[in-house]
Coordinates of C-alpha atoms in Angstrom, one line a residue:
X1 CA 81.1 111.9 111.1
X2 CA 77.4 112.0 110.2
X3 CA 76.5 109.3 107.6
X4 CA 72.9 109.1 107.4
X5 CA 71.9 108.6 103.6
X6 CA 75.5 108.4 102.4
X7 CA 76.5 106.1 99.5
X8 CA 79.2 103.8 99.6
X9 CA 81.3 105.6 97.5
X10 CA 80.5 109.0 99.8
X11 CA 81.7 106.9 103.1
X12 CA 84.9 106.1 101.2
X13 CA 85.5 109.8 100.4
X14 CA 85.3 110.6 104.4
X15 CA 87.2 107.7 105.2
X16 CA 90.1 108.8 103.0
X17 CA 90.6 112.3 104.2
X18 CA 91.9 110.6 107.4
X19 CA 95.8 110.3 106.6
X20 CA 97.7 107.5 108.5
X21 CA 100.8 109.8 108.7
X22 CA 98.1 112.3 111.3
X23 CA 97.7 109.0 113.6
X24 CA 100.2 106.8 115.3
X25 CA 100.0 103.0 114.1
X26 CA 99.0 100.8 116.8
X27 CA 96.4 98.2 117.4
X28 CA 95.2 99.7 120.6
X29 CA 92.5 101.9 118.8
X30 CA 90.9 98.7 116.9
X31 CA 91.7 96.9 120.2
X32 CA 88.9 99.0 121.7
X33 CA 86.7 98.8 119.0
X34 CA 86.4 95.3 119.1
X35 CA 85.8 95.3 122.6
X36 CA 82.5 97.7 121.8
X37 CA 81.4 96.2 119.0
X38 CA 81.2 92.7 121.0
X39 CA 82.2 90.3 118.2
X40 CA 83.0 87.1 118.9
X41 CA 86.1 85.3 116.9
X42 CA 85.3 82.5 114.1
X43 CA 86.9 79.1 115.2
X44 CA 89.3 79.2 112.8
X45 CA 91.3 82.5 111.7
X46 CA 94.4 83.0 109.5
X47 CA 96.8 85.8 109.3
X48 CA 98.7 86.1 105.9
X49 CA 101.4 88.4 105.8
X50 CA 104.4 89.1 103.3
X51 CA 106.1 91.5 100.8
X52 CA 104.3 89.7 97.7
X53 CA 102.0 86.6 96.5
X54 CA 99.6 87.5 99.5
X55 CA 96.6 88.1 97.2
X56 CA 97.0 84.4 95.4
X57 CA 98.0 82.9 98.7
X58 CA 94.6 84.3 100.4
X59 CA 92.5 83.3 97.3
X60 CA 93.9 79.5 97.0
X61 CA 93.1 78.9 100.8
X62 CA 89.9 80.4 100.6
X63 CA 89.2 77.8 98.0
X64 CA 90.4 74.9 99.7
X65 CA 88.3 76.0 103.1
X66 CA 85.5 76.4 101.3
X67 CA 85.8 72.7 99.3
X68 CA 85.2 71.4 102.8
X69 CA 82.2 73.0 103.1
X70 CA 83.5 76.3 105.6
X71 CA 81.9 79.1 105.8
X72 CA 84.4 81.4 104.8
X73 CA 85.0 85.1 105.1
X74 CA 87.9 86.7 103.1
X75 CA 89.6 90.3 104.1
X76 CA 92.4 91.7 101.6
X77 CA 93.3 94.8 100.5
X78 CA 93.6 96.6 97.9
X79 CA 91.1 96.2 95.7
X80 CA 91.5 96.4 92.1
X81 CA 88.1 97.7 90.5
X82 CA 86.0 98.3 93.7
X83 CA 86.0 98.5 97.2
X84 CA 83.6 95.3 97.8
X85 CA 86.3 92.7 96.9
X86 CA 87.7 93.5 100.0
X87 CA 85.2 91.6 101.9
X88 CA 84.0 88.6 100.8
X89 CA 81.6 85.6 102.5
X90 CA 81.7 82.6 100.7
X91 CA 83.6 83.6 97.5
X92 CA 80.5 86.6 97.3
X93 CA 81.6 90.5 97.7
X94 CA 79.7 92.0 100.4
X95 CA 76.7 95.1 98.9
X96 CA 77.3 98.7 99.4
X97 CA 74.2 98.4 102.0
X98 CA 75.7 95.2 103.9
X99 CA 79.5 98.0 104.1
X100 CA 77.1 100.8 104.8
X101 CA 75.4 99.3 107.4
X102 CA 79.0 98.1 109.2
X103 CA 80.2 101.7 108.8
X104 CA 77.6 103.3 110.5
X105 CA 77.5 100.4 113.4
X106 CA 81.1 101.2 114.0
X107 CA 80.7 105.0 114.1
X108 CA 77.6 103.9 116.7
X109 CA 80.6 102.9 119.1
X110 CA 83.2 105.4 118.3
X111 CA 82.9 108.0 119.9
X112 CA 86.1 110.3 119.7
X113 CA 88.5 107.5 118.8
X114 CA 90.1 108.3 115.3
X115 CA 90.4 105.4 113.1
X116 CA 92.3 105.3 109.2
X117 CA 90.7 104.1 106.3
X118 CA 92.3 100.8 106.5
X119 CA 91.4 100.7 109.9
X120 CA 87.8 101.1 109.7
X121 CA 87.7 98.3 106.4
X122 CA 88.3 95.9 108.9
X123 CA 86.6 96.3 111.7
X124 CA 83.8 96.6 109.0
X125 CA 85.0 92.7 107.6
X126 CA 84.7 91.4 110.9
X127 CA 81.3 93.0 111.7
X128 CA 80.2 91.2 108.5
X129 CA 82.0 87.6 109.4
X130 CA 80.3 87.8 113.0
X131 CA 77.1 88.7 111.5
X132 CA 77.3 85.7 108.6
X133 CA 79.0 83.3 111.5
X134 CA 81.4 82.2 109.1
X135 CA 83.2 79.2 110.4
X136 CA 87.0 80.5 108.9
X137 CA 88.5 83.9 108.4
X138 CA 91.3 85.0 106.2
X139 CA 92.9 88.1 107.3
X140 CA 95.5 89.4 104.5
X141 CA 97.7 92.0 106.6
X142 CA 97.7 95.5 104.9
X143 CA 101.1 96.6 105.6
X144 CA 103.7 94.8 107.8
X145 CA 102.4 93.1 110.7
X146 CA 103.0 93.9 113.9
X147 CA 101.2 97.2 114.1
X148 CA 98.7 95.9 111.1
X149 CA 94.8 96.5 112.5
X150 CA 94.4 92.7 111.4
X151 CA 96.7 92.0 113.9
X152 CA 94.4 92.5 116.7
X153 CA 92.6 89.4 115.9
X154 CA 93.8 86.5 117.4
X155 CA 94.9 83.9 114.6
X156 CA 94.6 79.8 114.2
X157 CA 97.8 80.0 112.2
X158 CA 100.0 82.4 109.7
X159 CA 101.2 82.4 106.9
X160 CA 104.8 84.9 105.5
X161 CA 105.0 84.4 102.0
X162 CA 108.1 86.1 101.6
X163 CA 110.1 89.4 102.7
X164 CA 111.3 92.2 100.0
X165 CA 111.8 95.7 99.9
X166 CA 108.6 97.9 100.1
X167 CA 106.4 100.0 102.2
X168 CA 110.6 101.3 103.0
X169 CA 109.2 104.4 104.7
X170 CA 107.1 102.5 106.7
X171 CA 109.0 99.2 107.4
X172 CA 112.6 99.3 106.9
X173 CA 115.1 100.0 104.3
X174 CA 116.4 96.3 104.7
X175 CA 114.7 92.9 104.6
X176 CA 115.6 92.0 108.3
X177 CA 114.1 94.6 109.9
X178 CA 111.4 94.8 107.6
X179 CA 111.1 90.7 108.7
X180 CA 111.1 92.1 112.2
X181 CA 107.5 93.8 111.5
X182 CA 105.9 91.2 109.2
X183 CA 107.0 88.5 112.3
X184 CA 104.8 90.5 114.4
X185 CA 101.5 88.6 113.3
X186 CA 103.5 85.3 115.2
X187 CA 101.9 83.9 118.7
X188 CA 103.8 82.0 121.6
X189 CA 103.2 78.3 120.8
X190 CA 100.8 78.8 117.6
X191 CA 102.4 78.3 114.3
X192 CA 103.5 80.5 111.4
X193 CA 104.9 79.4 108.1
X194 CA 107.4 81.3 106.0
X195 CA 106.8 80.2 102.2
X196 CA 110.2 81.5 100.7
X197 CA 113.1 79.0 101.2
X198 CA 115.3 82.6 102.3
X199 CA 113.8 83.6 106.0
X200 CA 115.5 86.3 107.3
X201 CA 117.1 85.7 110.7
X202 CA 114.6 88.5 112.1
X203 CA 112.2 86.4 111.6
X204 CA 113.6 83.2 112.8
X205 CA 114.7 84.8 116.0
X206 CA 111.9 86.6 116.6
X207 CA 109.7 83.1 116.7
X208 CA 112.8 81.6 119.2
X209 CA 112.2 84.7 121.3
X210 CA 109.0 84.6 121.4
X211 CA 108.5 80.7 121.7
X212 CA 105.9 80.9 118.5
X213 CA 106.3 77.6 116.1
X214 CA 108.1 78.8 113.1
X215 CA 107.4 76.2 109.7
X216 CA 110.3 77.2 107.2
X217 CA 110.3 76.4 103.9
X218 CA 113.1 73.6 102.7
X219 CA 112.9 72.7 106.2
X220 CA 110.1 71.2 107.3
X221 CA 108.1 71.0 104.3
X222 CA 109.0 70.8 100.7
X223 CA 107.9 70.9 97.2
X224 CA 109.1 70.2 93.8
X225 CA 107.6 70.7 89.8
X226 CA 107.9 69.3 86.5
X227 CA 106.6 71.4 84.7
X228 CA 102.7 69.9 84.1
X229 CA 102.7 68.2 88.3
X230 CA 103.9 69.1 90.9
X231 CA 104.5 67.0 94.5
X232 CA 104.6 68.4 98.2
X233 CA 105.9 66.9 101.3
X234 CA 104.6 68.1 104.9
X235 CA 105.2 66.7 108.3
X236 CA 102.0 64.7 108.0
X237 CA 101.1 64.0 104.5
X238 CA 103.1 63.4 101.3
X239 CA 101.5 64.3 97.9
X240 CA 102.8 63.6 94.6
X241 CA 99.9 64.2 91.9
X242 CA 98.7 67.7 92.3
X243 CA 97.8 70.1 89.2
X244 CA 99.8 73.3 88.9
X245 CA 97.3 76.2 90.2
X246 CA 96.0 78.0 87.1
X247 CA 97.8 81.4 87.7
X248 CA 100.4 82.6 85.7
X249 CA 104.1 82.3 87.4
X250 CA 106.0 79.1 88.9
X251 CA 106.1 81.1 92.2
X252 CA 102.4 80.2 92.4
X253 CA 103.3 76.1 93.3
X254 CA 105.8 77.9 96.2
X255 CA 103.1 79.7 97.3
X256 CA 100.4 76.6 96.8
X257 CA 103.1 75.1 98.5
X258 CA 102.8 77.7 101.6
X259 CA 98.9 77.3 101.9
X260 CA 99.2 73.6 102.2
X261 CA 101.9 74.1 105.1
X262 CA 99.7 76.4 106.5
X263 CA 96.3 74.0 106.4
X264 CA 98.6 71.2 107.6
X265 CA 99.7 73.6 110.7
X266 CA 95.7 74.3 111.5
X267 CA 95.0 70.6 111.6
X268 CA 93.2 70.5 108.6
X269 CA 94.2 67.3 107.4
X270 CA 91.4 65.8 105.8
X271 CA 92.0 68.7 103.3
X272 CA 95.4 67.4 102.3
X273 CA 94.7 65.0 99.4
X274 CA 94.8 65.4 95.9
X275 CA 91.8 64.9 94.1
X276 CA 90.2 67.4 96.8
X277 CA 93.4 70.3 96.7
X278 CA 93.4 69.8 93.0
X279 CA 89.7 70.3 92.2
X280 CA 89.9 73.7 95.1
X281 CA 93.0 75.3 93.5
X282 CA 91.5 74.7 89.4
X283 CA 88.8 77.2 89.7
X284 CA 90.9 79.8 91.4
X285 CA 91.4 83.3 89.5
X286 CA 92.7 86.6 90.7
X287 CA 92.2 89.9 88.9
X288 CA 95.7 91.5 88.6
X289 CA 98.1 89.2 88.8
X290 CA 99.7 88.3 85.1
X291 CA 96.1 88.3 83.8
X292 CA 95.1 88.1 80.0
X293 CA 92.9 90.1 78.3
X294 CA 92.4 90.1 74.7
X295 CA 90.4 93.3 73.5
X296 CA 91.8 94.7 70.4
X297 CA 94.9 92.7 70.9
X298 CA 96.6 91.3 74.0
X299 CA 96.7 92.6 77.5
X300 CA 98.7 91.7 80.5
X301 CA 97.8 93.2 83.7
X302 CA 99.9 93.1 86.5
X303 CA 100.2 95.0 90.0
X304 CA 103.6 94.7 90.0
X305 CA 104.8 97.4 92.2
X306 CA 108.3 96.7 93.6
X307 CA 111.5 95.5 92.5
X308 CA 110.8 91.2 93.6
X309 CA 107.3 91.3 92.0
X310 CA 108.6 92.9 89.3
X311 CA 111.6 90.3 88.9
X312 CA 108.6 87.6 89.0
X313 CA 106.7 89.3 86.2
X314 CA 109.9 89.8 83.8
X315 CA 110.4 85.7 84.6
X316 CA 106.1 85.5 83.3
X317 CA 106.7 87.8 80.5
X318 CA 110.0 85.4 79.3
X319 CA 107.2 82.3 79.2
X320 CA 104.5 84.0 76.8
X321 CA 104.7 84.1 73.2
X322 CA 103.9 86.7 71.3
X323 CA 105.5 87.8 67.9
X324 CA 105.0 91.7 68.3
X325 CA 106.7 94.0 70.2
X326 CA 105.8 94.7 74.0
X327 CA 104.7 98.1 75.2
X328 CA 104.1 98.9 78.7
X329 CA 102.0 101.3 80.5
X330 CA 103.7 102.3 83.4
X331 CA 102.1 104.1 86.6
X332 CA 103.9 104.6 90.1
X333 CA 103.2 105.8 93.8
X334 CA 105.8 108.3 94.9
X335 CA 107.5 106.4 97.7
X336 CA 107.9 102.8 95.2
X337 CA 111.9 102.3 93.4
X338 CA 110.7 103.2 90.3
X339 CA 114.5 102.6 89.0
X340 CA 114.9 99.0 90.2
X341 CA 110.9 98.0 89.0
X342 CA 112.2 99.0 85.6
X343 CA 115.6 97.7 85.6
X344 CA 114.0 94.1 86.0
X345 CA 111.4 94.8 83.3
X346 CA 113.3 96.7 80.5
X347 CA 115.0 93.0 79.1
X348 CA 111.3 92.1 78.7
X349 CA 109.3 95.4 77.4
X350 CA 110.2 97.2 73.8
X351 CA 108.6 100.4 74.4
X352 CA 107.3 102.9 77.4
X353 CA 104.5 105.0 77.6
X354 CA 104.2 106.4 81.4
X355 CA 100.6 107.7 83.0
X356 CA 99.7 109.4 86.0
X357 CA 98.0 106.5 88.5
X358 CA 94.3 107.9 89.8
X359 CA 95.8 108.5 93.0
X360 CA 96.9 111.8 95.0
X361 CA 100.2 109.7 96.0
X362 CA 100.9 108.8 92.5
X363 CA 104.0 110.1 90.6
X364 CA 103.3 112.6 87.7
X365 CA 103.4 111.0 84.3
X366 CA 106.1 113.4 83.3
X367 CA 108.5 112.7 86.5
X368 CA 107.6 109.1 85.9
X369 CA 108.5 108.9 82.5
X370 CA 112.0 111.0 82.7
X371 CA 112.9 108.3 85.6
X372 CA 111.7 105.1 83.2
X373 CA 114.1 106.6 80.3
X374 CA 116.3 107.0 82.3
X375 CA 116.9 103.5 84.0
X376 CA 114.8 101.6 80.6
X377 CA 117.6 103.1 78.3
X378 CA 115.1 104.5 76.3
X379 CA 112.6 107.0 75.6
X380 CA 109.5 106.5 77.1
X381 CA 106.2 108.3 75.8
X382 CA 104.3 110.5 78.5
X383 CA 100.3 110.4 78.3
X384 CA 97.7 113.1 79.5
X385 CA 95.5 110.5 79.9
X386 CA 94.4 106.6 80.7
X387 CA 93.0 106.4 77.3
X388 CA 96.0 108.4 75.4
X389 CA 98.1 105.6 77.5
X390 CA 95.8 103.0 76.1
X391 CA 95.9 104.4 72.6
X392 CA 99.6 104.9 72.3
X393 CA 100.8 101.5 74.1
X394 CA 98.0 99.6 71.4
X395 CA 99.8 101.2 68.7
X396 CA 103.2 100.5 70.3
X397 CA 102.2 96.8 70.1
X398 CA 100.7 96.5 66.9
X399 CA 98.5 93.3 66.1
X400 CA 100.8 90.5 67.0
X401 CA 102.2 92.8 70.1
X402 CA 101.8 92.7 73.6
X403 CA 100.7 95.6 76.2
X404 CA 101.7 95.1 79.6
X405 CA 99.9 97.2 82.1
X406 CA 102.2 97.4 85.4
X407 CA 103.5 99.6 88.5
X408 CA 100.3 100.1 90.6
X409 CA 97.0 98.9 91.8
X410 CA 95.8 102.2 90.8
X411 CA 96.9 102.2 87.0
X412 CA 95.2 98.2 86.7
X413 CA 92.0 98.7 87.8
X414 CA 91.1 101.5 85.7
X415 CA 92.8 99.8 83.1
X416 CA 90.3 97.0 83.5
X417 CA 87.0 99.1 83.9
X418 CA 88.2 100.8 80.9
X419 CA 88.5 97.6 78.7
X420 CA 85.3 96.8 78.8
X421 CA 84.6 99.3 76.7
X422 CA 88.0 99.7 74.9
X423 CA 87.9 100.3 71.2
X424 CA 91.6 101.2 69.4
X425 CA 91.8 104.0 67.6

């Protein structure tokens, strides 16, 4: 692959025509990279894994780590608007020139080794941690675990937020064997928490079998909420004044909850008190996940994509008031349960209007929107385009309404970009 003078956008164009179904999954290939590119491993390094809540998981650590004065560098994936949020130093995205740069340094080493998308995106992140000597890395797995390119880095401690159905093609078609793959980030004798009080006994065997030291839920630390506060209770520390984080959901204290299990487990103890968790966690915001937007009316935005998140975002949805009606955009991949998404939603959403995501593995509005009538009970309105979408879900909603935007990161961001200059017609 010759790069010389390419844009970022350009690189991510090449990258992409590599399909992950061509190349077997493994960690060998980035194995050897790494081993090439000479980097050496930040002191501290997390793994977070899990079927949903990753994103607000990574994003509440990376503000407690870096309210102790870390330098902290952030890996997650996907990215909403643009592919720079996937690597951030410090709470800052990294420039096209600094991603660039990485690329071309790992295409320098190379050689005839074939590496996905995904693949190179993180051997790019660590490039750019090595380079800024950050002191802690965050590491959000892409898919799974055990065969997930983050894997090949050797973690601190980890951190399961939970294991549903998704990625079925890939994983499993049950939550047990899909534990079995998301248990791969564990270590013998390091520690790895599981946030949801349900761990599939994959996973706790798995860390018996493997002699890794497995933190559960309800077990050896705890948490409860009254609404306003909330309290937790480790092994070490007990805490019983600390603000609920500012994003939208009561899963968000479980998986506060989780990151404070998980700093606990790293030894970071001198970041388990309240004044100092609960000036971190207030400033903490993630694109995507139940976010408002008022532009012509109100906006919820949601990446939502299987059948649990989904569930979550009904329970959201059920705490809002609006007066109007709610309308929901709707765009899908082709391998997501399109049927059970909707069947958690349609209690929650008055109207349908289905798009085609800006994806070549997204569902065609028409398909979509035959299987959303079908399992909403309902018609559902197909668009020819993201702003027809936008139009007719606005007019759904009227004034006092609400539009939800849902089923994909790939229908979201655009969504986003587009409000910014969004004017109803």
């Amino acid at each position: 692959m010759r790069s010389s003078g390419s844009s970022l956008d350009e690189w991510l164009v090449r990258l992409e025509s590599f399909s992950p179904t061509e190349i077997v999954l493994g960690l060998e290939r980035v194995e050897v990279l790494l081993e090439r590119l000479q980097l050496p491993a930040p002191e501290i390094v997390f793994h977070i894994a899990g079927t949903n809540g990753k994103g607000s998981s990574v994003a509440m650590l990376e503000a407690l780590l870096r309210g102790k004065n870390l330098r902290v560098g952030t890996y997650t994936s996907p990215h909403i608007t643009r592919y720079n949020e996937r690597i951030r130093i410090d709470a800052r995205e990294a420039a096209d020139a600094e991603i660039i740069e990485a690329f071309e340094r790992i295409e320098a080493v190379r050689e005839a080794i074939p590496l996905t998308y995904f693949e190179y995106g993180t051997l790019a992140a660590l490039l750019l941690f090595a380079d800024a000597e950050v002191d802690a890395a965050i590491l959000e797995i892409g898919m799974g675990g055990r065969l997930d390119a983050v894997n090949a880095v050797e973690p601190t401690a980890g951190l399961i937020t939970n294991v549903a159905l998704d990625h079925c093609a890939w994983l499993g078609s049950d939550v047990e064997t899909i534990g079995t793959e998301k248990a791969g980030i564990m270590r013998p004798g390091k520690p790895t928490v599981f946030a949801s009080p349900d761990a599939p006994q994959s996973v706790i065997g798995h860390a018996r079998t493997l002699g890794a030291e497995l933190i559960l839920a309800g077990r050896d630390y705890d948490w409860s909420s009254d609404g306003e506060r909330w309290s937790w209770r480790g092994t070490t520390r007990q805490l019983r004044d600390l603000e609920r984080p500012p994003l939208a959901g009561d899963v968000q204290v479980q998986n506060a909850a989780g990151v404070l299990a998980l700093i606990e487990a790293a030894g970071l103890h001198d970041l388990l008190v309240e004044n100092v968790i609960n000036a971190a966690i207030a400033g903490v915001r993630l694109a995507g996940r139940a976010q408002r937007v008022s532009v012509g009316g109100e906006w919820l935005l949601d990446v939502a994509h299987n059948p649990a998140a989904a569930q979550t975002l009904a329970d959201t949805l059920g705490s809002i008031d609006i007066s109007g009606p709610t309308a929901a955009i709707i765009s899908m991949l082709d391998d997501k349960d399109v049927e059970e998404v909707v069947a958690a939603l349609k209690g929650k959403v008055d109207s349908w209007v289905a798009v085609r995501a800006e994806s070549p593995r997204a569902l065609s509005a028409s398909e979509l929107g035959r299987r959303v009538a079908n399992a909403a009970d309902r018609s559902c309105l197909v668009a020819d385009s993201l702003p027809q979408a936008m139009d007719h879900a606005r007019a759904l909603a009227g004034t006092d309404g609400l539009v939800l935007v849902t089923g994909s990161f790939y229908i979201v961001g655009p969504v986003l970009r587009a409000l910014e200059i969004y004017s109803p017609r």
